[in-house]
Short mmCIF file of C-alpha atoms and ligand atoms in Angstrom, two decimals:
data_model
loop_
_atom_site.label_atom_id
_atom_site.label_comp_id
_atom_site.label_asym_id
_atom_site.label_seq_id
_atom_site.Cartn_x
_atom_site.Cartn_y
_atom_site.Cartn_z
CA UNK A 1 -45.83 -6.00 70.89
CA UNK A 2 -47.94 -5.89 67.67
CA UNK A 3 -49.54 -2.52 66.96
CA UNK A 4 -53.31 -3.00 66.67
CA UNK A 5 -55.30 -0.17 65.06
CA UNK A 6 -56.94 2.32 67.40
CA UNK A 7 -60.60 2.75 66.40
CA UNK A 8 -61.01 6.45 65.67
CA UNK A 9 -64.45 8.01 65.12
CA UNK A 10 -63.67 8.38 61.44
CA UNK A 11 -62.31 4.87 60.87
CA UNK A 12 -64.16 1.69 59.92
CA UNK A 13 -64.33 -1.19 62.38
CA UNK A 14 -66.32 -4.37 61.86
CA UNK A 15 -67.44 -4.01 65.49
CA UNK A 16 -70.82 -2.30 65.97
CA UNK A 17 -69.31 -0.16 68.65
CA UNK A 18 -71.04 1.67 71.50
CA UNK A 19 -70.25 5.01 69.97
CA UNK A 20 -69.28 6.09 66.52
CA UNK A 21 -68.05 9.37 67.98
CA UNK A 22 -65.50 8.06 70.38
CA UNK A 23 -61.96 6.76 70.05
CA UNK A 24 -61.35 3.22 71.30
CA UNK A 25 -57.75 2.21 71.99
CA UNK A 26 -57.15 -1.55 71.68
CA UNK A 27 -56.54 -3.02 75.14
CA UNK A 28 -54.02 -5.86 75.13
CA UNK A 29 -52.96 -6.60 78.71
CA UNK A 30 -54.00 -6.26 82.35
CA UNK A 31 -52.18 -6.68 85.62
CA UNK A 32 -53.44 -5.69 89.09
CA UNK A 33 -55.09 -2.25 88.83
CA UNK A 34 -53.54 -1.53 85.43
CA UNK A 35 -54.55 -2.03 81.79
CA UNK A 36 -52.28 -1.44 78.79
CA UNK A 37 -53.18 -0.57 75.24
CA UNK A 38 -51.37 -1.70 72.11
CA UNK A 39 -49.17 1.41 72.19
CA UNK A 40 -48.08 0.39 75.70
CA UNK A 41 -49.92 3.25 77.36
CA UNK A 42 -50.83 2.33 80.90
CA UNK A 43 -54.21 3.11 82.51
CA UNK A 44 -55.10 2.84 86.19
CA UNK A 45 -58.52 1.17 86.26
CA UNK A 46 -60.12 3.37 88.92
CA UNK A 47 -63.65 2.30 87.96
CA UNK A 48 -62.92 -1.41 87.81
CA UNK A 49 -64.11 -1.37 84.19
CA UNK A 50 -67.71 -0.34 85.19
CA UNK A 51 -67.54 -1.77 88.71
CA UNK A 52 -66.76 -5.24 87.35
CA UNK A 53 -63.20 -5.99 88.40
CA UNK A 54 -62.85 -6.54 92.16
CA UNK A 55 -59.82 -8.82 92.43
CA UNK A 56 -57.49 -7.10 89.98
CA UNK A 57 -56.58 -7.89 86.38
CA UNK A 58 -54.42 -10.75 85.13
CA UNK A 59 -54.62 -13.04 88.16
CA UNK A 60 -53.14 -16.28 86.95
CA UNK A 61 -55.09 -18.47 89.43
CA UNK A 62 -58.30 -17.60 87.61
CA UNK A 63 -56.93 -18.28 84.14
CA UNK A 64 -55.59 -21.61 85.35
CA UNK A 65 -58.94 -22.65 86.88
CA UNK A 66 -60.69 -21.81 83.62
CA UNK A 67 -58.14 -23.71 81.52
CA UNK A 68 -58.38 -26.81 83.72
CA UNK A 69 -62.17 -26.77 83.41
CA UNK A 70 -62.04 -26.13 79.64
CA UNK A 71 -59.74 -29.10 79.14
CA UNK A 72 -61.86 -31.40 81.20
CA UNK A 73 -65.40 -30.42 80.18
CA UNK A 74 -66.26 -27.25 78.27
CA UNK A 75 -70.04 -27.45 78.16
CA UNK A 76 -73.11 -29.51 78.83
CA UNK A 77 -76.72 -28.39 78.53
CA UNK A 78 -78.40 -27.74 81.85
CA UNK A 79 -81.53 -29.66 80.71
CA UNK A 80 -79.44 -32.83 80.56
CA UNK A 81 -76.70 -32.56 83.17
CA UNK A 82 -75.49 -30.84 86.27
CA UNK A 83 -71.71 -30.52 86.85
CA UNK A 84 -69.44 -30.77 89.88
CA UNK A 85 -68.31 -27.20 89.42
CA UNK A 86 -71.90 -25.93 89.39
CA UNK A 87 -72.89 -27.92 92.49
CA UNK A 88 -69.84 -26.94 94.49
CA UNK A 89 -69.85 -23.31 93.51
CA UNK A 90 -73.58 -22.85 94.16
CA UNK A 91 -73.14 -24.23 97.68
CA UNK A 92 -70.13 -21.95 98.28
CA UNK A 93 -72.12 -18.91 97.09
CA UNK A 94 -75.02 -19.70 99.39
CA UNK A 95 -72.55 -19.94 102.29
CA UNK A 96 -71.07 -16.61 101.26
CA UNK A 97 -74.58 -15.06 101.24
CA UNK A 98 -75.24 -16.14 104.84
CA UNK A 99 -78.25 -17.29 106.78
CA UNK A 100 -80.90 -15.56 104.70
CA UNK A 101 -80.18 -17.96 101.85
CA UNK A 102 -79.57 -21.10 103.97
CA UNK A 103 -81.13 -24.03 102.17
CA UNK A 104 -81.75 -21.76 99.16
CA UNK A 105 -80.81 -22.08 95.52
CA UNK A 106 -78.65 -20.48 92.84
CA UNK A 107 -79.47 -19.97 89.17
CA UNK A 108 -76.49 -19.13 86.96
CA UNK A 109 -76.63 -16.94 83.84
CA UNK A 110 -74.18 -14.99 81.71
CA UNK A 111 -74.58 -11.52 83.24
CA UNK A 112 -76.64 -8.91 85.03
CA UNK A 113 -79.46 -8.37 82.55
CA UNK A 114 -80.08 -12.10 82.11
CA UNK A 115 -80.14 -12.45 85.89
CA UNK A 116 -82.62 -9.60 86.32
CA UNK A 117 -84.87 -11.17 83.65
CA UNK A 118 -84.64 -14.41 85.55
CA UNK A 119 -85.51 -12.75 88.85
CA UNK A 120 -88.56 -11.02 87.34
CA UNK A 121 -89.90 -14.22 85.83
CA UNK A 122 -89.20 -16.22 88.95
CA UNK A 123 -91.11 -13.67 91.05
CA UNK A 124 -94.07 -13.95 88.68
CA UNK A 125 -93.98 -17.73 88.71
CA UNK A 126 -93.75 -17.81 92.52
CA UNK A 127 -96.90 -15.75 92.78
CA UNK A 128 -98.73 -18.04 90.38
CA UNK A 129 -97.56 -21.11 92.31
CA UNK A 130 -98.90 -19.73 95.57
CA UNK A 131 -102.27 -18.99 94.04
CA UNK A 132 -101.71 -15.24 93.49
CA UNK A 133 -101.99 -15.21 89.72
CA UNK A 134 -103.16 -11.55 89.58
CA UNK A 135 -99.75 -10.52 90.81
CA UNK A 136 -97.56 -9.59 87.84
CA UNK A 137 -96.37 -6.01 88.37
CA UNK A 138 -92.85 -5.23 89.46
CA UNK A 139 -92.37 -1.90 91.16
CA UNK A 140 -88.97 -0.23 90.87
CA UNK A 141 -87.42 3.08 91.82
CA UNK A 142 -86.82 6.20 89.81
CA UNK A 143 -83.26 6.77 88.67
CA UNK A 144 -82.45 3.05 88.74
CA UNK A 145 -80.80 0.71 86.25
CA UNK A 146 -81.35 -3.01 86.10
CA UNK A 147 -80.11 -3.96 82.67
CA UNK A 148 -80.50 -3.53 78.94
CA UNK A 149 -82.83 -6.34 77.87
CA UNK A 150 -86.44 -5.28 77.45
CA UNK A 151 -87.69 -6.84 80.69
CA UNK A 152 -84.87 -5.32 82.69
CA UNK A 153 -85.36 -1.99 80.94
CA UNK A 154 -89.04 -2.04 81.83
CA UNK A 155 -88.12 -1.87 85.53
CA UNK A 156 -85.20 0.51 84.98
CA UNK A 157 -85.58 4.27 85.18
CA UNK A 158 -82.43 5.46 83.51
CA UNK A 159 -84.04 7.89 81.07
CA UNK A 160 -81.39 7.96 78.43
CA UNK A 161 -80.95 4.21 78.31
CA UNK A 162 -84.68 3.45 77.88
CA UNK A 163 -86.25 6.47 76.19
CA UNK A 164 -86.44 5.25 72.59
CA UNK A 165 -87.46 1.73 73.63
CA UNK A 166 -90.41 2.92 75.71
CA UNK A 167 -93.06 1.82 73.20
CA UNK A 168 -91.61 -1.72 73.46
CA UNK A 169 -91.56 -2.08 77.24
CA UNK A 170 -94.22 -2.79 79.82
CA UNK A 171 -94.59 0.10 82.23
CA UNK A 172 -95.12 -0.50 85.95
CA UNK A 173 -95.17 1.96 88.82
CA UNK A 174 -91.97 3.41 90.16
CA UNK A 175 -91.38 5.11 93.46
CA UNK A 176 -89.21 7.92 94.82
CA UNK A 177 -85.56 7.09 95.43
CA UNK A 178 -83.43 8.37 98.26
CA UNK A 179 -80.89 10.83 96.89
CA UNK A 180 -79.69 12.67 99.96
CA UNK A 181 -77.74 15.39 98.13
CA UNK A 182 -80.99 16.46 96.42
CA UNK A 183 -83.54 15.10 98.87
CA UNK A 184 -87.12 15.05 97.55
CA UNK A 185 -88.31 16.04 101.01
CA UNK A 186 -85.92 19.03 101.21
CA UNK A 187 -84.57 17.82 104.53
CA UNK A 188 -81.70 19.55 106.24
CA UNK A 189 -80.34 16.70 108.30
CA UNK A 190 -78.68 14.59 105.60
CA UNK A 191 -81.77 12.36 105.33
CA UNK A 192 -81.35 11.03 108.86
CA UNK A 193 -85.13 10.90 109.18
CA UNK A 194 -86.25 10.41 105.57
CA UNK A 195 -86.01 6.63 105.36
CA UNK A 196 -89.60 6.06 106.48
CA UNK A 197 -90.95 8.72 104.12
CA UNK A 198 -89.30 7.13 101.11
CA UNK A 199 -90.43 3.68 102.19
CA UNK A 200 -94.01 4.97 102.61
CA UNK A 201 -94.02 5.71 98.85
CA UNK A 202 -93.62 1.99 98.21
CA UNK A 203 -96.50 1.16 100.52
CA UNK A 204 -98.73 3.62 98.62
CA UNK A 205 -97.70 2.21 95.23
CA UNK A 206 -98.41 -1.36 96.34
CA UNK A 207 -101.83 -0.38 97.63
CA UNK A 208 -102.65 1.56 94.49
CA UNK A 209 -101.94 -1.53 92.37
CA UNK A 210 -104.72 -3.38 94.19
CA UNK A 211 -103.17 -6.77 94.69
CA UNK A 212 -101.27 -6.94 91.40
CA UNK A 213 -97.71 -6.40 92.62
CA UNK A 214 -95.46 -9.44 92.45
CA UNK A 215 -92.17 -7.85 93.44
CA UNK A 216 -90.19 -4.75 94.23
CA UNK A 217 -86.68 -4.46 92.80
CA UNK A 218 -84.05 -2.21 94.36
CA UNK A 219 -80.32 -1.48 94.14
CA UNK A 220 -79.33 -1.32 97.84
CA UNK A 221 -76.77 1.36 96.91
CA UNK A 222 -77.54 3.14 93.64
CA UNK A 223 -75.24 2.08 90.85
CA UNK A 224 -74.31 4.06 87.79
CA UNK A 225 -77.51 6.10 87.39
CA UNK A 226 -77.25 8.02 90.70
CA UNK A 227 -73.63 7.36 91.43
CA UNK A 228 -73.42 5.43 94.70
CA UNK A 229 -76.24 7.23 96.55
CA UNK A 230 -76.74 5.51 99.90
CA UNK A 231 -80.09 4.57 101.44
CA UNK A 232 -80.97 6.64 104.53
CA UNK A 233 -81.13 4.89 107.91
CA UNK A 234 -84.07 2.52 108.26
CA UNK A 235 -85.07 2.74 104.59
CA UNK A 236 -84.17 -0.75 103.43
CA UNK A 237 -85.42 -2.39 106.59
CA UNK A 238 -88.78 -0.61 106.18
CA UNK A 239 -88.98 -1.53 102.50
CA UNK A 240 -88.33 -5.19 103.36
CA UNK A 241 -90.99 -5.10 106.07
CA UNK A 242 -93.58 -3.49 103.70
CA UNK A 243 -92.88 -6.13 101.08
CA UNK A 244 -93.31 -8.94 103.62
CA UNK A 245 -96.57 -7.45 104.90
CA UNK A 246 -98.01 -7.26 101.38
CA UNK A 247 -96.76 -10.64 100.06
CA UNK A 248 -94.54 -8.81 97.59
CA UNK A 249 -91.12 -10.34 96.88
CA UNK A 250 -88.09 -8.16 97.53
CA UNK A 251 -85.44 -8.42 94.77
CA UNK A 252 -82.05 -6.91 95.72
CA UNK A 253 -80.09 -6.02 92.55
CA UNK A 254 -76.52 -6.42 93.75
CA UNK A 255 -74.97 -6.55 90.28
CA UNK A 256 -72.75 -3.61 91.22
CA UNK A 257 -72.69 -3.87 94.98
CA UNK A 258 -72.27 -7.60 95.38
CA UNK A 259 -69.33 -9.90 96.13
CA UNK A 260 -67.70 -7.60 98.65
CA UNK A 261 -67.58 -4.27 96.84
CA UNK A 262 -69.25 -2.37 99.71
CA UNK A 263 -67.23 -4.02 102.45
CA UNK A 264 -69.82 -6.70 103.22
CA UNK A 265 -70.29 -9.90 101.24
CA UNK A 266 -73.53 -8.33 99.91
CA UNK A 267 -74.61 -4.75 100.52
CA UNK A 268 -77.97 -5.67 102.07
CA UNK A 269 -75.99 -6.88 105.13
CA UNK A 270 -75.18 -3.26 106.04
CA UNK A 271 -78.87 -2.61 106.63
CA UNK A 272 -80.11 -6.01 107.75
CA UNK A 273 -82.52 -6.30 104.87
CA UNK A 274 -83.35 -9.89 103.88
CA UNK A 275 -84.28 -10.09 100.19
CA UNK A 276 -86.19 -13.02 98.73
CA UNK A 277 -84.09 -12.93 95.59
CA UNK A 278 -80.60 -11.47 95.20
CA UNK A 279 -79.09 -10.69 91.80
CA UNK A 280 -75.33 -10.78 91.28
CA UNK A 281 -73.03 -10.38 88.28
CA UNK A 282 -70.02 -8.12 87.50
CA UNK A 283 -67.84 -8.87 90.59
CA UNK A 284 -69.09 -12.47 90.64
CA UNK A 285 -66.46 -13.35 88.06
CA UNK A 286 -64.60 -10.01 88.32
CA UNK A 287 -64.86 -9.94 84.53
CA UNK A 288 -62.83 -13.09 83.90
CA UNK A 289 -65.84 -14.72 82.23
CA UNK A 290 -69.44 -13.71 81.45
CA UNK A 291 -71.33 -14.73 84.61
CA UNK A 292 -74.39 -13.71 86.55
CA UNK A 293 -76.53 -15.44 89.17
CA UNK A 294 -79.64 -15.13 91.21
CA UNK A 295 -79.73 -16.40 94.75
CA UNK A 296 -83.20 -17.57 95.75
CA UNK A 297 -84.51 -18.06 99.25
CA UNK A 298 -85.72 -21.50 100.19
CA UNK A 299 -89.32 -20.30 100.65
CA UNK A 300 -89.53 -18.98 97.07
CA UNK A 301 -87.91 -21.94 95.31
CA UNK A 302 -89.82 -24.46 97.43
CA UNK A 303 -93.09 -22.97 96.22
CA UNK A 304 -92.11 -24.11 92.73
CA UNK A 305 -90.61 -27.40 93.90
CA UNK A 306 -93.78 -28.24 95.79
CA UNK A 307 -96.05 -26.80 93.11
CA UNK A 308 -95.65 -27.23 89.37
CA UNK A 309 -92.12 -28.60 89.87
CA UNK A 310 -90.45 -26.72 86.99
CA UNK A 311 -89.13 -23.20 86.55
CA UNK A 312 -90.36 -22.16 83.09
CA UNK A 313 -87.23 -20.34 82.00
CA UNK A 314 -83.80 -21.06 80.64
CA UNK A 315 -80.83 -19.95 78.55
CA UNK A 316 -78.55 -22.24 76.56
CA UNK A 317 -75.56 -21.01 78.53
CA UNK A 318 -77.00 -21.43 82.02
CA UNK A 319 -74.31 -22.72 84.37
CA UNK A 320 -71.55 -22.60 81.78
CA UNK A 321 -68.74 -24.70 83.33
CA UNK A 322 -65.88 -22.41 82.28
CA UNK A 323 -67.64 -19.31 83.62
CA UNK A 324 -68.40 -21.16 86.82
CA UNK A 325 -64.81 -22.25 87.19
CA UNK A 326 -63.84 -18.57 86.88
CA UNK A 327 -66.48 -17.49 89.40
CA UNK A 328 -65.50 -20.17 91.91
CA UNK A 329 -61.83 -19.28 91.60
CA UNK A 330 -62.67 -15.58 92.03
CA UNK A 331 -64.66 -16.32 95.22
CA UNK A 332 -61.80 -18.32 96.68
CA UNK A 333 -59.31 -15.64 95.66
CA UNK A 334 -61.26 -12.82 97.32
CA UNK A 335 -61.76 -14.89 100.47
CA UNK A 336 -58.11 -15.99 100.66
CA UNK A 337 -56.86 -12.40 100.22
CA UNK A 338 -59.54 -10.96 102.58
CA UNK A 339 -60.65 -8.50 99.92
CA UNK A 340 -64.08 -7.93 101.48
CA UNK A 341 -62.32 -6.62 104.59
CA UNK A 342 -60.11 -4.47 102.35
CA UNK A 343 -63.31 -2.99 100.86
CA UNK A 344 -64.71 -2.00 104.25
CA UNK A 345 -64.56 1.81 104.36
CA UNK A 346 -65.61 1.85 108.01
CA UNK A 347 -62.13 0.59 108.90
CA UNK A 348 -59.83 3.60 108.60
CA UNK A 349 -56.76 1.43 107.89
CA UNK A 350 -58.42 -0.54 105.07
CA UNK A 351 -57.97 0.08 101.36
CA UNK A 352 -61.52 1.46 101.19
CA UNK A 353 -60.88 3.62 104.28
CA UNK A 354 -57.94 5.20 102.43
CA UNK A 355 -60.05 5.66 99.29
CA UNK A 356 -62.82 7.27 101.31
CA UNK A 357 -60.42 9.73 102.92
CA UNK A 358 -58.75 10.61 99.64
CA UNK A 359 -62.09 11.18 97.84
CA UNK A 360 -63.49 13.24 100.73
CA UNK A 361 -60.63 15.65 100.03
CA UNK A 362 -62.26 16.41 96.66
CA UNK A 363 -65.20 18.12 98.33
CA UNK A 364 -63.11 21.28 98.45
CA UNK A 365 -62.36 21.14 94.73
CA UNK A 366 -64.01 23.44 92.22
CA UNK A 367 -67.13 21.98 90.61
CA UNK A 368 -67.41 19.10 93.10
CA UNK A 369 -70.89 19.18 94.63
CA UNK A 370 -71.03 15.82 96.39
CA UNK A 371 -68.82 12.84 97.26
CA UNK A 372 -70.84 9.83 98.34
CA UNK A 373 -70.53 6.10 98.58
CA UNK A 374 -69.40 3.19 100.63
CA UNK A 375 -66.65 0.57 100.46
CA UNK A 376 -65.08 0.64 97.06
CA UNK A 377 -68.09 2.19 95.32
CA UNK A 378 -68.13 6.02 95.16
CA UNK A 379 -69.74 8.78 93.18
CA UNK A 380 -68.40 12.28 92.65
CA UNK A 381 -71.15 14.67 91.47
CA UNK A 382 -70.27 17.89 89.68
CA UNK A 383 -72.09 21.21 89.79
CA UNK A 384 -71.67 24.54 88.09
CA UNK A 385 -72.72 26.34 91.30
CA UNK A 386 -71.87 24.68 94.59
CA UNK A 387 -74.21 26.77 96.79
CA UNK A 388 -77.28 26.43 94.58
CA UNK A 389 -76.27 22.85 93.55
CA UNK A 390 -76.93 23.92 89.97
CA UNK A 391 -75.82 21.26 87.49
CA UNK A 392 -73.83 22.01 84.35
CA UNK A 393 -75.77 22.34 81.07
CA UNK A 394 -76.17 18.75 79.74
CA UNK A 395 -74.75 19.73 76.32
CA UNK A 396 -71.43 20.48 78.02
CA UNK A 397 -71.12 16.76 78.91
CA UNK A 398 -69.06 17.74 81.92
CA UNK A 399 -68.66 14.16 83.23
CA UNK A 400 -67.50 13.03 79.79
CA UNK A 401 -64.97 15.88 79.71
CA UNK A 402 -63.63 14.88 83.13
CA UNK A 403 -63.36 11.24 82.02
CA UNK A 404 -61.56 12.18 78.79
CA UNK A 405 -59.11 14.43 80.63
CA UNK A 406 -58.51 11.51 83.01
CA UNK A 407 -57.92 9.05 80.16
CA UNK A 408 -55.32 11.41 78.77
CA UNK A 409 -53.56 11.15 82.10
CA UNK A 410 -53.84 7.35 82.15
CA UNK A 411 -56.77 7.14 84.56
CA UNK A 412 -60.08 5.36 83.92
CA UNK A 413 -63.29 6.59 85.61
CA UNK A 414 -66.94 5.89 84.69
CA UNK A 415 -68.78 9.07 83.58
CA UNK A 416 -72.56 9.39 83.71
CA UNK A 417 -75.13 12.10 83.07
CA UNK A 418 -78.69 12.52 84.19
CA UNK A 419 -78.51 12.12 88.00
CA UNK A 420 -80.58 15.28 88.60
CA UNK A 421 -83.58 14.59 86.36
CA UNK A 422 -82.60 11.95 83.83
CA UNK A 423 -80.98 14.51 81.53
CA UNK A 424 -78.94 17.00 83.54
CA UNK A 425 -76.52 16.25 86.31
CA UNK A 426 -72.99 14.88 85.91
CA UNK A 427 -71.03 12.44 88.00
CA UNK A 428 -68.27 9.89 87.77
CA UNK A 429 -68.32 6.48 89.41
CA UNK A 430 -65.21 5.24 91.16
CA UNK A 431 -64.98 1.49 91.83
CA UNK A 432 -61.35 0.27 91.79
CA UNK A 433 -60.20 -3.29 92.25
CA UNK A 434 -59.66 -4.08 95.96
CA UNK A 435 -55.96 -4.73 95.35
CA UNK A 436 -55.30 -1.01 94.77
CA UNK A 437 -52.61 0.44 97.09
CA UNK A 438 -52.64 3.66 99.09
CA UNK A 439 -50.00 5.12 96.77
CA UNK A 440 -52.09 4.27 93.70
CA UNK A 441 -55.19 5.81 95.33
CA UNK A 442 -53.32 9.06 96.03
CA UNK A 443 -52.01 9.20 92.47
CA UNK A 444 -55.49 8.50 90.99
CA UNK A 445 -57.25 11.12 93.13
CA UNK A 446 -54.63 13.70 92.22
CA UNK A 447 -55.17 12.96 88.51
CA UNK A 448 -58.93 13.12 89.00
CA UNK A 449 -58.65 16.51 90.72
CA UNK A 450 -56.57 17.85 87.84
CA UNK A 451 -58.97 16.38 85.29
CA UNK A 452 -61.91 18.17 86.99
CA UNK A 453 -60.02 21.46 86.92
CA UNK A 454 -59.22 20.92 83.25
CA UNK A 455 -62.84 20.18 82.36
CA UNK A 456 -64.21 23.37 83.92
CA UNK A 457 -65.21 25.67 81.04
C1 PLP B 501 -77.47 -2.59 89.19
C2 PLP B 501 -77.31 -3.21 87.83
N1 PLP B 501 -78.20 -4.17 87.47
C3 PLP B 501 -78.09 -4.80 86.26
C4 PLP B 501 -77.10 -4.45 85.36
C5 PLP B 501 -77.01 -5.13 84.03
O1 PLP B 501 -75.91 -5.96 84.02
P1 PLP B 501 -75.24 -6.43 82.63
O2 PLP B 501 -74.65 -5.21 82.01
O3 PLP B 501 -74.20 -7.44 83.07
O4 PLP B 501 -76.29 -7.05 81.81
C6 PLP B 501 -76.18 -3.43 85.69
C7 PLP B 501 -75.13 -3.03 84.75
O5 PLP B 501 -74.46 -2.04 84.90
C8 PLP B 501 -76.30 -2.80 86.96
O6 PLP B 501 -75.45 -1.87 87.35
#
């Protein structure tokens, strides 16, 4: 195998990389839950490459579907043509999403941020079409992340990712977010009764905006920013009900939670919340091609169809045939292999049930404050003092230290900082491909435990 150069902090690379202070090994191969670098070092992808890969790496069925499509038709512009792959795949996705999107529509993009932008603009246009042209604000939650483009950043609340761009983004209201380990209401019952209180915050924010709110955007299960924090009972249902009552569209951002990762086709199904718009990416193509989508309820799209007749939005690479061939093959693959069932942590004998049990064992470990999550999406939060839940000093970059110690052992996890207040608080996100085995889970959790021990100062 050729030896590609590792990008060291001190070396030049023509890539404008994410960090000039980090070493990047060149990845050359993937198979199942494993990735290999050019030196043939093997890594177990315990975070699914940022909660992207759900079906495993190197699945030949997907590569074949993409090659067949590429040979037949690589691209047409969506202002001139539709394609068979787009039509078939959109119908299959609506089926996958269930009755809430029956008769609805799909809009394909190249990723999560583009899809969030699309959802925000669609919500605005919907309101204009139904005669509510004052409605333009989009309320979001604290400690949320919806993407890196300026529109998506404006509704995100990940402090580090938006801070320097603040003068460039439009600010709307944001509301409290359920974070049961550090509940804003100081409850003592694991947030069993906090759902209504958090939802009431949304009601207040909508009323305070005096008829200007177009939509509310929410990650049903928090993604990277809070590390798989779950909504308390009744929260999402109440939020959906408040939105309906106030003619505010509900946008579910399922970029991380979608396509089976939580053990349901989409996470909203756990809580019976029916969004008007659902955003998907990451697991949609499992990383085999850049792909995102929004699913739109019939009511919302029909307002445009029966009104002005045109959605005033578009990207050149909407509905790219090769990406769609990848996405369609991924959907078939995960259905054929019953991977959504494998990701159901409520079944003790499932892959996710085994993961849950193994991660729960970390609660006893030094520096582990909380283990939370669902399906194949988990967060492990670290604290310097378990009783007081005191976080580590941010300068220590404890999550980064854990992740680096894990990399040295051949294990990939997703480190994040800021869960407590945007700056302090450390956690890692765990989101393995659904093809991981019990043996691989046990090995990975053992490595993670040792990495945590090693990172403790
Ligand atoms: C919940 C959520 N929404 C949106 C995005 C943005 O997606 P992308 O990075 O594909 O643009 C992300 C990315 O991590 C995400 O987790």
